[in-house]
Short mmCIF file of C-alpha atoms and ligand atoms in Angstrom, two decimals:
data_model
loop_
_atom_site.label_atom_id
_atom_site.label_comp_id
_atom_site.label_asym_id
_atom_site.label_seq_id
_atom_site.Cartn_x
_atom_site.Cartn_y
_atom_site.Cartn_z
CA MET E 1460 13.72 7.51 -51.18
CA ARG E 1461 11.05 9.13 -53.27
CA GLY E 1462 7.50 9.62 -52.06
CA THR E 1463 4.45 9.02 -54.19
CA GLU E 1464 3.74 12.63 -55.09
CA PRO E 1465 4.68 13.79 -58.58
CA GLU E 1466 6.38 16.81 -57.03
CA SER E 1467 8.95 14.43 -55.56
CA VAL E 1468 10.46 13.53 -58.93
CA VAL E 1469 14.02 14.81 -58.66
CA GLU E 1470 14.52 18.05 -60.51
CA ASN E 1471 17.56 20.24 -60.71
CA SER E 1472 16.36 23.71 -59.77
CA SER E 1473 19.06 25.42 -61.83
CA THR E 1474 17.56 23.90 -65.01
CA PRO E 1475 14.50 25.35 -66.70
CA ILE E 1476 11.03 24.01 -66.01
CA PRO E 1477 11.41 20.80 -68.08
CA VAL E 1478 8.91 20.14 -70.85
CA ALA E 1479 8.25 16.50 -69.89
CA GLY E 1480 8.97 14.11 -67.05
CA PRO E 1481 7.77 10.85 -65.47
CA TRP E 1482 5.93 10.05 -62.23
CA ILE E 1483 7.81 7.34 -60.39
CA THR E 1484 6.78 5.77 -57.09
CA GLU E 1485 8.06 3.06 -54.75
CA ARG E 1486 5.99 0.53 -56.71
CA GLU E 1487 8.12 0.92 -59.87
CA ILE E 1488 11.34 0.69 -57.84
CA GLU E 1489 10.18 -2.41 -55.94
CA TYR E 1490 9.05 -4.25 -59.07
CA VAL E 1491 12.32 -3.52 -60.88
CA ALA E 1492 14.35 -4.65 -57.84
CA ASP E 1493 12.29 -7.85 -57.74
CA ALA E 1494 12.83 -8.40 -61.47
CA ALA E 1495 16.59 -7.92 -61.01
CA ARG E 1496 16.58 -10.67 -58.39
CA ASN E 1497 14.00 -13.09 -59.73
CA ALA E 1498 13.14 -12.58 -63.42
CA TRP E 1499 15.47 -15.28 -64.69
CA PHE E 1500 15.19 -18.94 -65.74
CA SER E 1501 11.56 -20.02 -65.97
CA ASN E 1502 10.50 -16.60 -64.61
CA HIS E 1503 12.26 -14.59 -67.32
CA TYR E 1504 9.04 -13.59 -69.12
CA GLU E 1505 6.76 -13.34 -66.07
CA TYR E 1506 6.83 -9.53 -65.79
CA ASN E 1507 6.44 -9.18 -69.57
CA ARG E 1508 3.42 -11.52 -69.46
CA ARG E 1509 1.77 -9.57 -66.63
CA PHE E 1510 2.52 -6.20 -68.25
CA GLU E 1511 1.13 -7.41 -71.59
CA GLU E 1512 -2.03 -8.91 -70.05
CA THR E 1513 -2.79 -5.85 -67.95
CA PHE E 1514 -2.09 -3.54 -70.90
CA ALA E 1515 -4.27 -5.55 -73.33
CA ALA E 1516 -7.15 -5.53 -70.85
CA TYR E 1517 -6.81 -1.76 -70.36
CA VAL E 1518 -6.80 -0.96 -74.08
CA GLY E 1519 -9.44 -3.58 -74.86
CA ALA E 1520 -7.36 -5.73 -77.22
CA LYS E 1521 -6.91 -9.50 -77.47
CA TYR E 1522 -3.10 -9.42 -77.66
CA ALA E 1523 -0.37 -7.08 -76.45
CA VAL E 1524 3.31 -7.65 -77.32
CA SER E 1525 6.00 -5.81 -75.33
CA LEU E 1526 8.76 -4.36 -77.52
CA PRO E 1527 11.92 -2.23 -77.17
CA HIS E 1528 10.19 0.86 -78.62
CA CYS E 1529 7.18 2.06 -80.59
CA THR E 1530 9.27 2.36 -83.75
CA ALA E 1531 9.66 -1.45 -83.63
CA ALA E 1532 5.88 -1.82 -83.19
CA ILE E 1533 5.24 0.15 -86.40
CA HIS E 1534 8.00 -1.72 -88.25
CA LEU E 1535 6.53 -5.08 -87.18
CA SER E 1536 2.97 -4.01 -88.09
CA LEU E 1537 4.08 -3.27 -91.65
CA ALA E 1538 6.34 -6.33 -91.96
CA ALA E 1539 3.71 -8.68 -90.50
CA ALA E 1540 1.19 -7.48 -93.10
CA GLY E 1541 3.73 -7.96 -95.89
CA VAL E 1542 4.05 -4.28 -96.84
CA GLY E 1543 7.20 -3.84 -98.93
CA PRO E 1544 8.88 -2.35 -102.01
CA GLY E 1545 6.47 -0.83 -104.54
CA ASP E 1546 3.78 -0.31 -101.91
CA GLU E 1547 2.52 3.08 -100.68
CA VAL E 1548 1.57 3.90 -97.10
CA ILE E 1549 -0.48 7.01 -96.35
CA VAL E 1550 0.72 8.91 -93.28
CA PRO E 1551 0.08 12.35 -91.75
CA ASP E 1552 2.51 15.03 -92.95
CA VAL E 1553 2.73 16.38 -89.41
CA THR E 1554 3.87 13.80 -86.83
CA TRP E 1555 7.02 12.57 -85.13
CA ILE E 1556 9.30 10.97 -87.74
CA ALA E 1557 9.05 7.59 -85.93
CA SER E 1558 5.51 7.20 -87.29
CA VAL E 1559 6.91 7.13 -90.82
CA ALA E 1560 10.54 5.92 -90.72
CA PRO E 1561 9.48 2.22 -90.60
CA VAL E 1562 7.67 2.67 -93.94
CA VAL E 1563 11.10 3.41 -95.40
CA TYR E 1564 12.66 0.47 -93.46
CA VAL E 1565 10.40 -2.00 -95.32
CA GLY E 1566 11.17 -0.38 -98.67
CA ALA E 1567 7.71 1.13 -99.18
CA THR E 1568 6.92 4.77 -100.05
CA PRO E 1569 5.38 7.10 -97.45
CA ILE E 1570 2.64 9.30 -98.95
CA PHE E 1571 1.87 12.42 -96.92
CA ALA E 1572 -1.70 13.55 -96.17
CA ASP E 1573 -2.73 16.85 -94.56
CA ILE E 1574 -3.95 17.17 -90.97
CA ARG E 1575 -7.16 18.70 -89.62
CA ASN E 1576 -7.47 22.15 -88.10
CA ASP E 1577 -9.36 20.98 -84.99
CA THR E 1578 -7.74 17.69 -83.90
CA TRP E 1579 -4.36 18.19 -85.65
CA CYS E 1580 -4.74 14.54 -86.75
CA ILE E 1581 -4.71 13.08 -90.28
CA ASP E 1582 -7.54 14.41 -92.49
CA HIS E 1583 -9.60 11.54 -93.96
CA VAL E 1584 -10.51 13.68 -97.01
CA SER E 1585 -6.81 14.13 -97.75
CA VAL E 1586 -6.25 10.39 -97.18
CA GLU E 1587 -8.97 9.50 -99.66
CA SER E 1588 -7.48 11.71 -102.37
CA ALA E 1589 -4.04 10.08 -101.89
CA ILE E 1590 -5.20 6.51 -102.55
CA THR E 1591 -3.75 4.77 -105.63
CA THR E 1592 -3.59 1.17 -106.81
CA ARG E 1593 -0.30 0.87 -104.91
CA THR E 1594 -1.72 1.94 -101.52
CA LYS E 1595 -1.38 -0.87 -98.96
CA ALA E 1596 -1.80 0.81 -95.57
CA ILE E 1597 -2.81 3.92 -93.64
CA ILE E 1598 -1.06 5.05 -90.46
CA GLY E 1599 -3.24 7.37 -88.36
CA VAL E 1600 -1.62 9.19 -85.45
CA ASP E 1601 -3.44 10.39 -82.32
CA LEU E 1602 -1.38 13.60 -82.01
CA TYR E 1603 -0.58 14.99 -78.56
CA GLY E 1604 -3.45 12.91 -77.10
CA SER E 1605 -6.07 14.07 -79.61
CA MET E 1606 -8.04 11.39 -81.48
CA ALA E 1607 -8.11 10.97 -85.27
CA ASN E 1608 -11.47 10.30 -86.97
CA TRP E 1609 -11.37 6.50 -86.67
CA THR E 1610 -14.87 6.01 -88.09
CA GLU E 1611 -13.83 7.55 -91.41
CA LEU E 1612 -10.35 5.97 -91.45
CA ARG E 1613 -11.86 2.51 -90.85
CA ARG E 1614 -14.42 3.06 -93.61
CA ILE E 1615 -11.70 4.05 -96.10
CA ALA E 1616 -9.42 1.16 -95.08
CA ASP E 1617 -12.23 -1.39 -95.42
CA ARG E 1618 -13.45 -0.04 -98.75
CA HIS E 1619 -9.96 -0.30 -100.28
CA GLY E 1620 -8.74 -3.38 -98.39
CA LEU E 1621 -5.95 -1.53 -96.57
CA LEU E 1622 -4.09 -2.25 -93.37
CA LEU E 1623 -4.94 0.36 -90.72
CA ILE E 1624 -2.30 1.16 -88.09
CA GLU E 1625 -3.18 3.35 -85.10
CA ASP E 1626 -0.12 5.18 -83.77
CA ALA E 1627 -1.33 5.83 -80.22
CA ALA E 1628 2.17 6.59 -78.88
CA GLU E 1629 0.93 9.95 -77.58
CA ALA E 1630 -2.61 8.95 -76.64
CA LEU E 1631 -2.60 6.22 -73.99
CA GLY E 1632 -5.91 6.60 -72.13
CA SER E 1633 -7.59 8.78 -74.76
CA GLU E 1634 -10.93 7.55 -76.15
CA TYR E 1635 -12.91 7.74 -79.37
CA GLY E 1636 -16.53 6.57 -79.48
CA GLY E 1637 -16.17 4.97 -76.05
CA ARG E 1638 -13.17 2.87 -77.10
CA LYS E 1639 -9.59 3.42 -75.98
CA ALA E 1640 -6.81 4.80 -78.18
CA GLY E 1641 -4.93 1.91 -79.78
CA SER E 1642 -8.03 -0.25 -80.29
CA HIS E 1643 -9.16 1.33 -83.57
CA GLY E 1644 -6.60 -0.03 -86.03
CA ASP E 1645 -5.68 -3.55 -87.17
CA THR E 1646 -2.71 -2.91 -84.91
CA GLY E 1647 -2.30 -0.21 -82.27
CA VAL E 1648 1.16 0.94 -81.21
CA PHE E 1649 2.42 2.68 -78.07
CA SER E 1650 5.66 4.27 -76.85
CA PHE E 1651 7.03 4.21 -73.31
CA HIS E 1652 9.85 6.67 -73.94
CA GLY E 1653 10.73 8.75 -70.87
CA SER E 1654 8.65 11.69 -72.07
CA LYS E 1655 5.46 9.69 -72.65
CA THR E 1656 2.34 9.35 -70.45
CA LEU E 1657 3.45 5.89 -69.29
CA THR E 1658 7.17 5.15 -69.34
CA THR E 1659 9.63 2.28 -69.06
CA GLY E 1660 12.61 4.51 -69.93
CA GLU E 1661 12.51 3.19 -73.48
CA GLY E 1662 9.86 0.72 -74.58
CA GLY E 1663 6.85 0.04 -76.73
CA MET E 1664 3.77 -2.15 -77.17
CA LEU E 1665 1.86 -3.52 -80.13
CA VAL E 1666 -1.78 -4.51 -79.60
CA THR E 1667 -4.05 -6.38 -82.01
CA ASN E 1668 -7.16 -8.55 -82.15
CA ASP E 1669 -5.94 -10.30 -85.31
CA ASP E 1670 -4.66 -13.87 -84.75
CA HIS E 1671 -2.67 -13.94 -87.98
CA LEU E 1672 -0.97 -10.56 -87.47
CA HIS E 1673 -0.16 -11.53 -83.88
CA GLN E 1674 1.43 -14.80 -84.98
CA ARG E 1675 3.51 -13.00 -87.64
CA VAL E 1676 4.62 -10.31 -85.14
CA MET E 1677 5.69 -12.96 -82.59
CA THR E 1678 7.80 -14.78 -85.19
CA LEU E 1679 9.29 -11.68 -86.83
CA ARG E 1680 10.27 -10.02 -83.56
CA ASP E 1681 12.37 -13.05 -82.51
CA HIS E 1682 14.64 -13.66 -85.50
CA GLY E 1683 12.10 -15.78 -87.31
CA ARG E 1684 11.46 -18.21 -84.47
CA PRO E 1685 7.81 -19.21 -84.16
CA PRO E 1686 6.60 -18.90 -80.53
CA GLY E 1687 7.62 -21.95 -78.50
CA ASP E 1688 10.53 -22.91 -80.77
CA LYS E 1689 13.14 -24.69 -78.65
CA LEU E 1690 15.19 -26.13 -81.49
CA PHE E 1691 16.56 -22.83 -82.88
CA LEU E 1692 15.37 -23.75 -86.35
CA ASN E 1693 14.59 -20.28 -87.74
CA THR E 1694 11.91 -20.34 -90.40
CA GLU E 1695 12.88 -16.93 -91.88
CA VAL E 1696 15.16 -13.94 -91.31
CA GLY E 1697 13.43 -11.59 -88.87
CA PHE E 1698 14.28 -8.90 -86.34
CA LYS E 1699 15.27 -8.83 -82.68
CA TYR E 1700 12.67 -6.69 -80.93
CA LYS E 1701 12.13 -7.76 -77.34
CA MET E 1702 11.59 -5.83 -74.11
CA SER E 1703 13.68 -6.80 -71.09
CA ALA E 1704 12.04 -8.08 -67.89
CA LEU E 1705 13.44 -5.06 -66.02
CA GLN E 1706 11.56 -2.66 -68.30
CA ALA E 1707 8.43 -4.82 -68.16
CA ALA E 1708 8.51 -4.75 -64.35
CA PHE E 1709 8.66 -0.95 -64.48
CA GLY E 1710 5.84 -0.90 -67.04
CA LEU E 1711 3.63 -3.20 -64.96
CA ALA E 1712 3.90 -0.80 -62.02
CA GLN E 1713 3.01 2.10 -64.34
CA ILE E 1714 0.00 0.42 -66.00
CA GLU E 1715 -1.33 -0.57 -62.56
CA ARG E 1716 -1.33 3.20 -61.86
CA VAL E 1717 -2.71 4.21 -65.26
CA GLU E 1718 -5.93 5.80 -63.96
CA GLU E 1719 -3.93 8.01 -61.62
CA LEU E 1720 -1.54 8.94 -64.48
CA ILE E 1721 -4.35 9.92 -66.87
CA THR E 1722 -6.20 11.85 -64.16
CA LYS E 1723 -3.02 13.84 -63.47
CA LYS E 1724 -2.48 14.61 -67.17
CA ARG E 1725 -6.05 15.89 -67.43
CA GLU E 1726 -5.62 17.93 -64.27
CA ILE E 1727 -2.46 19.60 -65.62
CA PHE E 1728 -4.35 20.51 -68.80
CA SER E 1729 -7.27 21.93 -66.78
CA TRP E 1730 -4.84 24.18 -64.87
CA TYR E 1731 -3.57 25.52 -68.19
CA ARG E 1732 -7.07 26.04 -69.58
CA GLN E 1733 -8.05 27.97 -66.46
CA ALA E 1734 -4.89 30.08 -66.39
CA LEU E 1735 -5.26 30.95 -70.08
CA GLU E 1736 -8.95 31.80 -69.94
CA GLY E 1737 -9.65 35.05 -71.73
CA VAL E 1738 -6.39 35.09 -73.71
CA GLU E 1739 -7.47 36.00 -77.23
CA GLY E 1740 -6.09 34.41 -80.37
CA ILE E 1741 -4.73 31.13 -79.06
CA THR E 1742 -5.88 27.55 -79.57
CA LEU E 1743 -5.27 24.67 -77.14
CA ASN E 1744 -5.69 20.90 -77.61
CA ALA E 1745 -9.22 19.95 -78.68
CA GLU E 1746 -11.55 17.38 -77.18
CA PRO E 1747 -14.41 17.04 -79.68
CA GLN E 1748 -17.74 15.48 -78.72
CA GLY E 1749 -17.45 11.72 -78.37
CA THR E 1750 -13.74 11.76 -77.52
CA LEU E 1751 -11.62 11.89 -74.40
CA ASN E 1752 -8.20 13.52 -74.57
CA SER E 1753 -5.43 12.33 -72.23
CA TYR E 1754 -3.42 15.47 -73.11
CA TRP E 1755 0.06 13.99 -73.43
CA MET E 1756 1.44 17.46 -74.23
CA VAL E 1757 -0.37 20.71 -73.60
CA THR E 1758 -0.04 22.52 -76.91
CA VAL E 1759 -0.74 26.14 -77.80
CA ILE E 1760 -1.17 27.58 -81.30
CA PRO E 1761 -1.02 31.39 -81.40
CA ASP E 1762 -2.88 32.94 -84.33
CA THR E 1763 -0.85 33.96 -87.38
CA SER E 1764 -1.73 37.58 -86.50
CA PHE E 1765 0.78 37.57 -83.62
CA GLY E 1766 3.47 37.23 -86.28
CA VAL E 1767 5.58 35.04 -84.00
CA ASP E 1768 6.87 31.67 -85.21
CA LYS E 1769 7.43 28.68 -82.93
CA PHE E 1770 11.21 28.98 -82.77
CA ALA E 1771 11.03 32.64 -81.67
CA LEU E 1772 8.43 31.64 -79.10
CA MET E 1773 10.62 28.82 -77.78
CA ASP E 1774 13.53 31.23 -77.55
CA ALA E 1775 11.51 33.68 -75.47
CA PHE E 1776 10.55 30.86 -73.08
CA ARG E 1777 14.13 29.58 -72.91
CA LYS E 1778 15.33 33.03 -71.80
CA ARG E 1779 12.86 32.74 -68.93
CA LYS E 1780 14.13 29.24 -68.00
CA ILE E 1781 11.11 27.42 -69.37
CA ASP E 1782 11.67 24.47 -71.67
CA THR E 1783 9.20 23.98 -74.55
CA ARG E 1784 9.09 21.96 -77.78
CA PRO E 1785 8.18 22.95 -81.31
CA PHE E 1786 5.00 21.52 -82.84
CA PHE E 1787 6.29 18.77 -85.16
CA SER E 1788 7.42 20.29 -88.45
CA PRO E 1789 5.81 18.87 -91.61
CA LEU E 1790 7.79 15.82 -92.71
CA SER E 1791 7.57 17.13 -96.28
CA SER E 1792 9.62 20.16 -95.13
CA LEU E 1793 12.45 18.15 -93.53
CA PRO E 1794 15.88 17.51 -95.08
CA ALA E 1795 15.26 13.81 -94.29
CA PHE E 1796 12.60 13.64 -97.03
CA ALA E 1797 14.08 16.20 -99.45
CA ASP E 1798 14.96 13.45 -101.94
CA ARG E 1799 11.42 12.01 -101.91
CA PRO E 1800 9.21 14.47 -103.80
CA GLU E 1801 6.88 11.56 -104.67
CA SER E 1802 5.87 11.49 -100.98
CA SER E 1803 4.30 14.96 -101.31
CA ALA E 1804 2.54 14.32 -104.64
CA HIS E 1805 -0.96 14.30 -103.11
CA MET E 1806 -0.56 17.16 -100.63
CA PRO E 1807 -2.89 20.16 -101.07
CA ALA E 1808 -1.27 23.38 -102.33
CA GLN E 1809 -1.83 25.14 -99.01
CA PRO E 1810 -1.80 22.51 -96.27
CA VAL E 1811 -3.58 23.25 -92.99
CA GLY E 1812 -0.71 21.50 -91.20
CA GLU E 1813 1.85 23.99 -92.42
CA VAL E 1814 0.21 26.93 -90.63
CA ILE E 1815 -0.36 25.03 -87.38
CA ALA E 1816 3.17 23.62 -87.40
CA ARG E 1817 4.70 27.05 -88.00
CA HIS E 1818 3.26 28.61 -84.85
CA GLY E 1819 2.56 25.83 -82.34
CA ILE E 1820 4.61 24.83 -79.29
CA ASN E 1821 4.25 22.24 -76.53
CA LEU E 1822 4.23 23.72 -73.02
CA PRO E 1823 5.72 21.93 -69.99
CA SER E 1824 3.36 18.98 -69.39
CA GLY E 1825 5.29 16.47 -67.27
CA TYR E 1826 4.19 15.09 -63.92
CA HIS E 1827 6.48 17.56 -62.14
CA MET E 1828 4.06 20.37 -63.03
CA THR E 1829 2.16 22.07 -60.23
CA LYS E 1830 -0.62 24.63 -60.44
CA GLU E 1831 1.94 27.27 -59.50
CA LYS E 1832 4.39 26.27 -62.23
CA VAL E 1833 1.54 26.27 -64.74
CA ARG E 1834 0.71 29.84 -63.67
CA THR E 1835 4.36 30.85 -64.16
CA VAL E 1836 4.34 29.39 -67.69
CA CYS E 1837 1.02 31.08 -68.53
CA THR E 1838 2.14 34.48 -67.22
CA THR E 1839 5.19 34.14 -69.45
CA LEU E 1840 3.03 33.19 -72.43
CA ARG E 1841 0.81 36.25 -71.91
CA GLU E 1842 3.88 38.50 -71.67
CA VAL E 1843 5.55 37.05 -74.74
CA LEU E 1844 2.39 37.28 -76.84
CA SER E 1845 1.53 40.84 -75.76
CA GLY E 1846 5.11 41.84 -76.61
CA ALA E 1847 4.74 40.20 -79.99
CA SER E 1848 1.41 41.66 -81.04
C1 PLP B 607 7.23 8.82 -79.39
C2 PLP B 607 6.53 8.51 -80.65
C3 PLP B 607 6.85 7.39 -81.46
C4 PLP B 607 8.07 6.56 -81.26
O1 PLP B 607 8.24 5.97 -80.06
P1 PLP B 607 9.62 5.27 -79.70
O2 PLP B 607 9.26 4.46 -78.50
O3 PLP B 607 10.59 6.37 -79.41
O4 PLP B 607 10.03 4.44 -80.85
C5 PLP B 607 6.05 7.11 -82.55
N1 PLP B 607 5.03 7.89 -82.90
C6 PLP B 607 4.71 8.98 -82.20
C7 PLP B 607 3.54 9.79 -82.63
C8 PLP B 607 5.46 9.34 -81.06
O5 PLP B 607 5.17 10.46 -80.39
#
């Protein structure tokens, strides 16, 4: 049986240092075993209810709805607000594709905005210049744990009457202006994929304070059955987006340990910052005044002057048995969006995001990391960069 130390997570020593990984204790295993035995009949939603209540209280939201993944949470946010064909949704050009794919699911057009140099999150100036009469929503993403400028995004959304979605999939536990990530939009969405700060294997959560949006989400995520319907008289065609009790049991154990999880993430980042002190020409995740960063993924951006792109950097790490990830490539550069030039119509000629995304990589940031492993990674980074310059 596993102990409670993150080091005890089973790792195959012949594999590289993995880039991400969970922290699982006896609590998760016990809750899931209990759910397997007891979460049936009138108890079938008990673990979901407890997970949702604990999660909502942590984030500071009125409602939390457990879902099969974060992609569903974004899809439901858009569908619940009635975003559809002919509408435009402004999104950051640099994010995981899941932030944006649901815009296409509902038949609306994603409109890319540039990101900022410091936080790597959507630039409100770029958002403002992308607004048209067709704009219906803005999706802000708290990238790699960093917080977007929610004061400005809220101001823009209110002035133009837009839905504001906070994609906090990578930022559980981060804060902006004293309020938790996920509490700044009309809906906030989270992912519990195995690589994320809190995991249920696969899973997601939608939080909101809005009674109407909550009601719409509850109906749409259950094939158009309003909550409490026992007669199977569907009022509309919806989706099937529910989290199983087994996943919810796992998630409850994780959210009960959330302080310990966030503390560990911040500790891993502090090891990196220490070990990389004095290395010239690199930028790490930012934590501007008035924010707290839960550092989902420790990310390093070497200056352009090193002349090394992210894929070459990843290759050098791979040869030394260290697994890394590329900074997300701009969506506007992906084959997936090649047939949508309208999505890039408002992008600046020389986007900030393009430079960052060309050079950045995520370093191993999972709960298996120790101070020693961090030192190994940082020694490798120093070597690779001095060889490159
Ligand atoms: C992981 C992630 C998602 C998607 O989460 P899933 O649970 O895999 O659907 C969405 N947005 C961002 C920014 C993510 O990192």
